[in-house]
Tab-separated table of C-alpha atoms in Angstrom:
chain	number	residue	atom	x	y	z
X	1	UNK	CA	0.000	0.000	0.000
X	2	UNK	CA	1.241	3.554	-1.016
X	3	UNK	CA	-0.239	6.629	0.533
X	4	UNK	CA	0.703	10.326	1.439
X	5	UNK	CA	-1.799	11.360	4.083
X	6	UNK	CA	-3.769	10.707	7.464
X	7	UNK	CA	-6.901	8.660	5.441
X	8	UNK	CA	-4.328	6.056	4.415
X	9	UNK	CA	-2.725	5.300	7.353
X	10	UNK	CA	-5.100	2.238	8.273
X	11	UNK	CA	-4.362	0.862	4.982
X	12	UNK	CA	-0.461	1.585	5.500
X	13	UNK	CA	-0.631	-0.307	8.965
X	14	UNK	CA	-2.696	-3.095	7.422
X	15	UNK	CA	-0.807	-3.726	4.349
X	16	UNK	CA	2.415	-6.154	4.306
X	17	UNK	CA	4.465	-3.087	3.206
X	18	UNK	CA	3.517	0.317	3.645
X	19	UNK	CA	5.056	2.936	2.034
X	20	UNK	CA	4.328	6.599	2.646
X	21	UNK	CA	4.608	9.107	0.118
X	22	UNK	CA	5.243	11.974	2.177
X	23	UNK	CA	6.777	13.195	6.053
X	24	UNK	CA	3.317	13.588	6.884
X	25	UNK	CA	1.141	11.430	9.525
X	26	UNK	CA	1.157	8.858	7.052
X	27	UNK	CA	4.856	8.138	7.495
X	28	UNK	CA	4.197	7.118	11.508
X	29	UNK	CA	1.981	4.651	10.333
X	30	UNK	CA	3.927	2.792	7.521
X	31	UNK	CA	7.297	1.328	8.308
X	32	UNK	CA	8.758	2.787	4.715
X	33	UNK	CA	9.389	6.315	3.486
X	34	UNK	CA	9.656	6.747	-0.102
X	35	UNK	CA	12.465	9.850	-0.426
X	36	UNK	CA	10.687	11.126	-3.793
X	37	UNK	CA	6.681	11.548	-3.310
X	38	UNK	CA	6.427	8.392	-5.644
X	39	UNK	CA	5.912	5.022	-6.179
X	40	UNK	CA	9.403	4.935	-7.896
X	41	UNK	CA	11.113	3.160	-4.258
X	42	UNK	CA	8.560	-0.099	-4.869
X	43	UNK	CA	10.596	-2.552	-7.013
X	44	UNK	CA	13.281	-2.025	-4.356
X	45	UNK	CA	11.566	-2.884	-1.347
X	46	UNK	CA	10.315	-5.852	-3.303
X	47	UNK	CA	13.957	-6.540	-3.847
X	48	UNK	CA	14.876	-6.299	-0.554
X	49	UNK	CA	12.329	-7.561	1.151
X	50	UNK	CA	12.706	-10.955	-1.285
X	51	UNK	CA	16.847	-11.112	-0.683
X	52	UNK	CA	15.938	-10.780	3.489
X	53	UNK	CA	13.425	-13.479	2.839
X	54	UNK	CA	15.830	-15.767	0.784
X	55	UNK	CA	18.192	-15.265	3.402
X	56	UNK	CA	16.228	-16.099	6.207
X	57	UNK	CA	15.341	-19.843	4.796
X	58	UNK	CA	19.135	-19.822	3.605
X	59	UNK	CA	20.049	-19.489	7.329
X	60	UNK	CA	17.346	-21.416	8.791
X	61	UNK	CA	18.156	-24.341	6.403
X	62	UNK	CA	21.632	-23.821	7.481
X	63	UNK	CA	21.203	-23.929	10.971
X	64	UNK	CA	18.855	-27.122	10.958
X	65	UNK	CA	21.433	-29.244	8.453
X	66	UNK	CA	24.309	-28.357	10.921
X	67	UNK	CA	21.870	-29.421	13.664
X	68	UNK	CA	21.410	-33.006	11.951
X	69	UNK	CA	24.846	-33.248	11.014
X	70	UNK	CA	26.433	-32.661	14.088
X	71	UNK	CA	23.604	-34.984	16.392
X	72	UNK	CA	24.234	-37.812	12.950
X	73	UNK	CA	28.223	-37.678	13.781
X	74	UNK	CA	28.007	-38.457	17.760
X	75	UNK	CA	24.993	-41.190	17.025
X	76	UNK	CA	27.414	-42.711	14.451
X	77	UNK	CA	29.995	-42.726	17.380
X	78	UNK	CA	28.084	-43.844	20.090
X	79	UNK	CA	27.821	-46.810	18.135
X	80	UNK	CA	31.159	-48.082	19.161
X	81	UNK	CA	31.155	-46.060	22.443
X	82	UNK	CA	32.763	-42.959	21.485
X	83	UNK	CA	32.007	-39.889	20.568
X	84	UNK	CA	33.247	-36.017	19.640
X	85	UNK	CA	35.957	-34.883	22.231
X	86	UNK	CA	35.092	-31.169	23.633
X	87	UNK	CA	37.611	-29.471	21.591
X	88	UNK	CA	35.751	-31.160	18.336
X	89	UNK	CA	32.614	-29.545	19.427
X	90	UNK	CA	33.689	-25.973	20.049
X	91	UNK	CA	35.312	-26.147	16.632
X	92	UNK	CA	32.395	-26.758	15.530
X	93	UNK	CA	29.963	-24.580	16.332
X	94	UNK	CA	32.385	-21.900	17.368
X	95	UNK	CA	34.652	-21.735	13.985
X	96	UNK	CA	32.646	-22.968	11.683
X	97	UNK	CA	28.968	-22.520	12.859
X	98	UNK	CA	29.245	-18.888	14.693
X	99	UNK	CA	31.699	-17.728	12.316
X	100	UNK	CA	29.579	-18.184	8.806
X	101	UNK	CA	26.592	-17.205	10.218
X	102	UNK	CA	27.584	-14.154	11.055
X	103	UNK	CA	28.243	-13.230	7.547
X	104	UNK	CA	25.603	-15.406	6.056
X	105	UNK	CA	23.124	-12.382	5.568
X	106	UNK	CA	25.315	-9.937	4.461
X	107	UNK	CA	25.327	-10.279	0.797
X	108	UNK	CA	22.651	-7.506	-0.978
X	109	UNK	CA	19.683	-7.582	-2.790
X	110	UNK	CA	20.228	-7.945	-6.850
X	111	UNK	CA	20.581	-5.041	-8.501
X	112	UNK	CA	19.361	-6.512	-11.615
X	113	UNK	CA	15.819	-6.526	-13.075
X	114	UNK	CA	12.833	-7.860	-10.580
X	115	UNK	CA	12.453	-11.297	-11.535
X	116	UNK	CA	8.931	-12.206	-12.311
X	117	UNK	CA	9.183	-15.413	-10.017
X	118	UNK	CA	8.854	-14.823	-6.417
X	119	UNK	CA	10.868	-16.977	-3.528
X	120	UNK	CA	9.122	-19.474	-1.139
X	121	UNK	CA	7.353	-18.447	1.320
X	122	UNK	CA	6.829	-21.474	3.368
X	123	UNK	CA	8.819	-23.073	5.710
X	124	UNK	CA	6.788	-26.289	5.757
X	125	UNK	CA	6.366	-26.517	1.480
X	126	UNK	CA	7.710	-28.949	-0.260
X	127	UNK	CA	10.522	-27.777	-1.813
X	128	UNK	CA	12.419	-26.648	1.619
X	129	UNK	CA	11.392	-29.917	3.079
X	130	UNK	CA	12.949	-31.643	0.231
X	131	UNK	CA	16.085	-29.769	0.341
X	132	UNK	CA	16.756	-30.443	3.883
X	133	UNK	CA	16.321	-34.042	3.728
X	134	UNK	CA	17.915	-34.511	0.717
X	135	UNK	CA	21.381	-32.255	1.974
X	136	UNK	CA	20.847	-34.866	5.541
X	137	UNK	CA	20.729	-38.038	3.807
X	138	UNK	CA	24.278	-36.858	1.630
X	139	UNK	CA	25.755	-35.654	4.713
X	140	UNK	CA	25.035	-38.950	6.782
X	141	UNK	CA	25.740	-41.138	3.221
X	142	UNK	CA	29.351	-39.856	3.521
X	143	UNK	CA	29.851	-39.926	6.873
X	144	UNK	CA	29.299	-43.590	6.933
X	145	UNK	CA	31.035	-44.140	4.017
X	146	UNK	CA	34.287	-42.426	5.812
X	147	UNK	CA	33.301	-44.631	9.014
X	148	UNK	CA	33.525	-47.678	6.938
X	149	UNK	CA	36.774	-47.115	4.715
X	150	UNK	CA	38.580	-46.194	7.291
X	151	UNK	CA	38.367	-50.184	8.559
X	152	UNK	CA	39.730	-51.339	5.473
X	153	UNK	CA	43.201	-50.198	6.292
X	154	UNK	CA	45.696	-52.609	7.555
X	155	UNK	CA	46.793	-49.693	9.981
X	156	UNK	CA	43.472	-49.794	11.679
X	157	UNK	CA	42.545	-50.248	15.329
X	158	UNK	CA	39.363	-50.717	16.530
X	159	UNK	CA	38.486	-48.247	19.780
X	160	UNK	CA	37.950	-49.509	22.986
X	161	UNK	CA	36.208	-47.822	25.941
X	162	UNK	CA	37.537	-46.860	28.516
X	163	UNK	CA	36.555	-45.104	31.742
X	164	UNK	CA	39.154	-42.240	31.411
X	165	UNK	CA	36.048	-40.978	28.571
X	166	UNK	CA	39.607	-41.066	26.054
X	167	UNK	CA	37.412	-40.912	22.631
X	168	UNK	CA	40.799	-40.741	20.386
X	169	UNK	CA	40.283	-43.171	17.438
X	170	UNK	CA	40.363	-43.711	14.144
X	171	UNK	CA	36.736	-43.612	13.638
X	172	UNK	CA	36.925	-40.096	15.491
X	173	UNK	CA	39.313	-39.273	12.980
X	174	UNK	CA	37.596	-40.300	9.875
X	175	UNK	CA	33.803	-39.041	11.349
X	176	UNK	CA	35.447	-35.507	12.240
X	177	UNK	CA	37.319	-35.035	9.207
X	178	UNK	CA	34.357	-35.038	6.346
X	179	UNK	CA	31.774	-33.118	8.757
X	180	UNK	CA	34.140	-30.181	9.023
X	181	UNK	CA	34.195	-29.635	5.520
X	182	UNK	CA	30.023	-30.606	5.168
X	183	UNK	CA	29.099	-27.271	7.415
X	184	UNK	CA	31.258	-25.531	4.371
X	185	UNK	CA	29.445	-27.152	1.848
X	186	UNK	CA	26.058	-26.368	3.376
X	187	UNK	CA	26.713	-22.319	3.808
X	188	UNK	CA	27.744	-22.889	-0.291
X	189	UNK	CA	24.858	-24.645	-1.141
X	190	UNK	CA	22.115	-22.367	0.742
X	191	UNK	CA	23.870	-19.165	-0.146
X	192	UNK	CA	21.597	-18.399	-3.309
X	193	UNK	CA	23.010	-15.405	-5.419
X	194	UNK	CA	20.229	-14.149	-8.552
X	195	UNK	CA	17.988	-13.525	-8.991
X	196	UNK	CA	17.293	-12.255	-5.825
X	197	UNK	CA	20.643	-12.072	-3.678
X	198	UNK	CA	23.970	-11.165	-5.127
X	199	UNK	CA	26.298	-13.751	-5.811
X	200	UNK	CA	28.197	-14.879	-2.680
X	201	UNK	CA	31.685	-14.105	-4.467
X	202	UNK	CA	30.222	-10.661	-3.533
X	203	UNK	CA	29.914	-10.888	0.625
X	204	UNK	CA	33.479	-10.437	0.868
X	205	UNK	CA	33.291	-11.268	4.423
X	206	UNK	CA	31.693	-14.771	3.988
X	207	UNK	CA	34.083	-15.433	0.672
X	208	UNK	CA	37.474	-15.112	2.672
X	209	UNK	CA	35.690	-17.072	6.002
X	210	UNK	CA	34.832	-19.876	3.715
X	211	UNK	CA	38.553	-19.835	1.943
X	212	UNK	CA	40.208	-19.295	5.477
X	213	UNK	CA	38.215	-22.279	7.128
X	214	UNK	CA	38.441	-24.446	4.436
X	215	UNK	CA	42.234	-23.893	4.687
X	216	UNK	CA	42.200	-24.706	8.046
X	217	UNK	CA	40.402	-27.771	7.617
X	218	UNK	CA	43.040	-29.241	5.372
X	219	UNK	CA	45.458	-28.265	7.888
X	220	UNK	CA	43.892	-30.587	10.208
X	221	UNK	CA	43.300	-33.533	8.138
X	222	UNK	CA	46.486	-33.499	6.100
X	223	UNK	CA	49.441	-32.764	8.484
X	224	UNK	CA	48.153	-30.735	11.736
X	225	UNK	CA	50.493	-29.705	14.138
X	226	UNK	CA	51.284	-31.053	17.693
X	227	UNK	CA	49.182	-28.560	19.818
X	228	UNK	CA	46.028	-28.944	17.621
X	229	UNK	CA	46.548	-33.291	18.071
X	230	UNK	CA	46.438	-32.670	21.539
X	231	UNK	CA	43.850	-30.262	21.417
X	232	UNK	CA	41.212	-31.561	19.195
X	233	UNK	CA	42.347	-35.209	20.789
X	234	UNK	CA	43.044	-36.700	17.139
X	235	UNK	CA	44.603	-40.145	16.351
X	236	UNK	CA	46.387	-39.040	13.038
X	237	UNK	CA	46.534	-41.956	10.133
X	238	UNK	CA	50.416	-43.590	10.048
X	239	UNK	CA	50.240	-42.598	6.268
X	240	UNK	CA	48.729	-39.798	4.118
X	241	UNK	CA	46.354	-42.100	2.280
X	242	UNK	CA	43.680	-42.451	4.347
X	243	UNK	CA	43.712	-38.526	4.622
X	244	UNK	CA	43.437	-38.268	0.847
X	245	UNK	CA	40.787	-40.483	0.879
X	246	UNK	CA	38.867	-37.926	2.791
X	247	UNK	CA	39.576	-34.896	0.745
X	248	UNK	CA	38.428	-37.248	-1.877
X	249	UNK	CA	34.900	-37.752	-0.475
X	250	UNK	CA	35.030	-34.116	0.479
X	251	UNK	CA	34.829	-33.348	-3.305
X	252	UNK	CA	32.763	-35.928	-4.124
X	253	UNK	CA	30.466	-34.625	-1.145
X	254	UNK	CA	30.881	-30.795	-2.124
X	255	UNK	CA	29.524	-31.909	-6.291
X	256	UNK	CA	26.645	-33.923	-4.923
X	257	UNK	CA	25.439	-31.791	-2.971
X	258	UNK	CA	25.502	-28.885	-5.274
X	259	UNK	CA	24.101	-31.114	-7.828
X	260	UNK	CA	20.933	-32.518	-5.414
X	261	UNK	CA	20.169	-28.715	-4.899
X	262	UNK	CA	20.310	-27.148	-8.230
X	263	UNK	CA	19.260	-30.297	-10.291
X	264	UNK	CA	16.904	-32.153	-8.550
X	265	UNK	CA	14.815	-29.998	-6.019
X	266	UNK	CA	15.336	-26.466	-7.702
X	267	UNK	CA	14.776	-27.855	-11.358
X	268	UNK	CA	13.297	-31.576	-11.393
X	269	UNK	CA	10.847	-30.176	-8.236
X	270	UNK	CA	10.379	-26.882	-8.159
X	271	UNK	CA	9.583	-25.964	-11.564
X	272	UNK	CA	8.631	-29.640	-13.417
X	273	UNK	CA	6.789	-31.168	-10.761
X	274	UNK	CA	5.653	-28.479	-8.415
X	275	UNK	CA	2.718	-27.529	-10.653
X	276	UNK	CA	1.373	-31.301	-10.645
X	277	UNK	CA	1.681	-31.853	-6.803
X	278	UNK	CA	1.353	-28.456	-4.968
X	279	UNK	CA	2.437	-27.324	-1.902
X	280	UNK	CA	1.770	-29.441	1.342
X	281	UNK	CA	0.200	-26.634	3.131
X	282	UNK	CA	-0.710	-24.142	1.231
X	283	UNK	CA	-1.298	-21.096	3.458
X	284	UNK	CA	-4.313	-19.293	3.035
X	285	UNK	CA	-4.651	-15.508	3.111
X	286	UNK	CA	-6.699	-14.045	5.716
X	287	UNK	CA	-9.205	-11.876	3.109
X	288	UNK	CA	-9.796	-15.506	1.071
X	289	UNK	CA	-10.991	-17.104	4.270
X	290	UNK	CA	-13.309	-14.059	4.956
X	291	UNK	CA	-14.322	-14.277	1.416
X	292	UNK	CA	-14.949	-17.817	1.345
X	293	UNK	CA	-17.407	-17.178	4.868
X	294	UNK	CA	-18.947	-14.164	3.026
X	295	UNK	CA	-20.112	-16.524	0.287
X	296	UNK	CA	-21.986	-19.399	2.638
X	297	UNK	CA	-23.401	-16.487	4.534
X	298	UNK	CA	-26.065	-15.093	2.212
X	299	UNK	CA	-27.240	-12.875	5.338
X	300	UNK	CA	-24.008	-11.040	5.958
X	301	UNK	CA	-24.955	-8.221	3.748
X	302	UNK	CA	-28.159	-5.351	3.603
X	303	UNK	CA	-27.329	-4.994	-0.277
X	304	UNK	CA	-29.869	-6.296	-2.735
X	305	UNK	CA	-29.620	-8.603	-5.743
X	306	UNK	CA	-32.523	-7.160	-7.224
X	307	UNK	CA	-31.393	-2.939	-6.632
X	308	UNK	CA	-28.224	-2.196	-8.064
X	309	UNK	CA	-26.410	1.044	-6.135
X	310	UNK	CA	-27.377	4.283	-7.085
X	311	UNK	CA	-25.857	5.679	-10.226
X	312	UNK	CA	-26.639	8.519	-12.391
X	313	UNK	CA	-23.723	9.615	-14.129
X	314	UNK	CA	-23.821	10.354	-18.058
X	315	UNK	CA	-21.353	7.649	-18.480
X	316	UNK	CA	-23.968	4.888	-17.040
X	317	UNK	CA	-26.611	6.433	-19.128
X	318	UNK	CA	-24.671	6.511	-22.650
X	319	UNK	CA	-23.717	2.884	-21.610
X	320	UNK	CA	-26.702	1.133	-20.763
X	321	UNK	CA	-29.263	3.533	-22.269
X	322	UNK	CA	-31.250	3.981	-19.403
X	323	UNK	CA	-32.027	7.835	-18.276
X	324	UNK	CA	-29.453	9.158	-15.867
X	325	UNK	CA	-32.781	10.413	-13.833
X	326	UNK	CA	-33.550	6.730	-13.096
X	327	UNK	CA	-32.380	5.828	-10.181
X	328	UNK	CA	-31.380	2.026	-8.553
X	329	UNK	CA	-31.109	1.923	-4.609
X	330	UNK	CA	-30.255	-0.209	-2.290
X	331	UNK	CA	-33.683	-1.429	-1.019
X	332	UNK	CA	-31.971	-1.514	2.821
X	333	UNK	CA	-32.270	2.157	2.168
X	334	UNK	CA	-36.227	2.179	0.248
X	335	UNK	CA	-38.974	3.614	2.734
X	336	UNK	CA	-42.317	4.142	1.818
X	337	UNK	CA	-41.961	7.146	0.049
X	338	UNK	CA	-39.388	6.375	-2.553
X	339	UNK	CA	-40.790	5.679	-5.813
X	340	UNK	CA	-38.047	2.714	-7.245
X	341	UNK	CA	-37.741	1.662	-10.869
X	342	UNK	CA	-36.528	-1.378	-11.464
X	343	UNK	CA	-34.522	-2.412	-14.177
């Protein structure tokens, strides 16, 4: 809703955007100001208000992967009675976690022409639902894959519990290793760029935490030094190829991934199969539920059927023939003195 003075400000407050026009009351009721009395400013809040919602399921999706990720990694080593040391933990969510989602929302609308599509709007539709569980069953499908191949080397030794809660294995090793690098792959994948966001080469902030991190994640599966074994409580391979092995499945990770959320739920779902199936829950706008009670309700309303409202403009008469002097009424309105002529 656009409006410049005191009669619009209901219609300001009500609206999902207001915009006022002018300095006037109407700008205390809307929570835009247009700087130019104009509705010039429009396609940029709808820019901006589509990049903060992009970014706001980008971050939620985020958040809730990292979630599942992290719980999947300590189920998968409570299987053999381990689990993530302390140190692995505040890496975590401290380094990684924390650090991207500080810079997460920073990149800016697109500067380019509105797109006619709009973004999701739902939480609960299908195509966030599928993304989510699509990026949790590749993060938990490598995971056990590193669990498993790191068994097959003839350096392997099985942990053993112990009440000293000591949970340096090999397993740690391998489990820890590919989920560091799957909270960088998730902040990659759910950082959309157009056409409503600008690319995320362009949050320069997020760009060099991603390069820094991923840096530092090498660092600790390749050839980490002293402190950061004792620290993070790693049991370090004898030999460099089980390590490459796990920068393998990083990539492998990092193109599936990519290709699950661009290919099949973006493309496959959202624009060949989303117009067969529909959303899940489809939310429905509060003026098409009081429409839809407005049409059982044939009582709701004094106006008549039979009386159209009054009109006697030129216009209506040149149009439908019928003398301006004639006049239709609502019959809510008809006493016993009104002469009406029906039509």
């Amino acid at each position: 809703m656009c409006g410049d003075g005191a009669n619009d400000c209901g219609a300001l407050r009500a609206a999902h955007a207001g915009i006022s026009l002018s300095k006037t009351e109407s700008s205390i009721a809307s929570p835009f100001t247009a700087r130019e009395p104009n509705i010039s400013c429009v396609p940029r809040i709808i820019k901006e208000g589509r990049a903060a919602l992009t970014t706001s399921f980008g971050i939620f999706k985020f958040m809730i992967l990292y979630s599942l990720s992290e719980f999947w990694s300590t189920i998968l080593l409570y299987g053999i009675d381990s689990n993530l040391t302390d140190f692995e933990f505040l890496f975590i969510d401290m380094a990684l976690v924390v650090n991207f989602a500080c810079f997460f929302g920073r990149n800016k609308a697109d500067e380019g022409v509105l797109s006619k599509s709009v973004p999701q709007n739902s939480l609960m539709a299908v195509i966030p639902i599928c993304s989510m569980l699509s990026q949790a069953f590749v993060a938990i499908l490598f995971q056990c894959i590193s669990f498993n191949l790191v068994q097959k080397f003839s350096w392997f030794v099985p942990y053993k519990y112990n009440n000293d809660l000591d949970y340096t294995s090999f397993e740690n090793y391998a489990v820890f290793s590919v989920s560091m690098f799957q909270y960088i792959i998730f902040v990659i994948v759910f950082s959309k760029g157009k056409p409503y966001r600008t690319p995320i080469y362009k949050n320069v902030y997020l760009t060099l935490s991603l390069i820094i991190m991923t840096f530092v994640c090498v660092y600790i599966v390749i050839a980490p030094g002293e402190w950061v074994v004792s620290l993070l409580e790693l049991k370090l391979p004898p030999k460099l190829d089980f390590p490459s092995v796990v920068l393998g499945l990083v990539v492998v990770n990092f193109l599936t991934s990519f290709f699950v959320e661009t290919f099949l739920v973006e493309y496959i779902i959202l624009k060949k199969l989303k117009p067969w199936f529909g959303e899940i829950e489809k939310r429905e706008k509060r003026y098409d539920k009081v429409y839809a009670e407005l049409q059982k309700d044939v009582e709701w309303s004094l106006l008549s059927e039979k009386y159209p409202m009054i009109s006697s403009s030129p216009s209506f008469e040149s149009f439908s023939g019928i003398p301006a002097k004639t006049c239709f009424v609502n019959e809510a309105f008809v006493d016993e003195d009104t002469v009406v002529t029906k039509l």
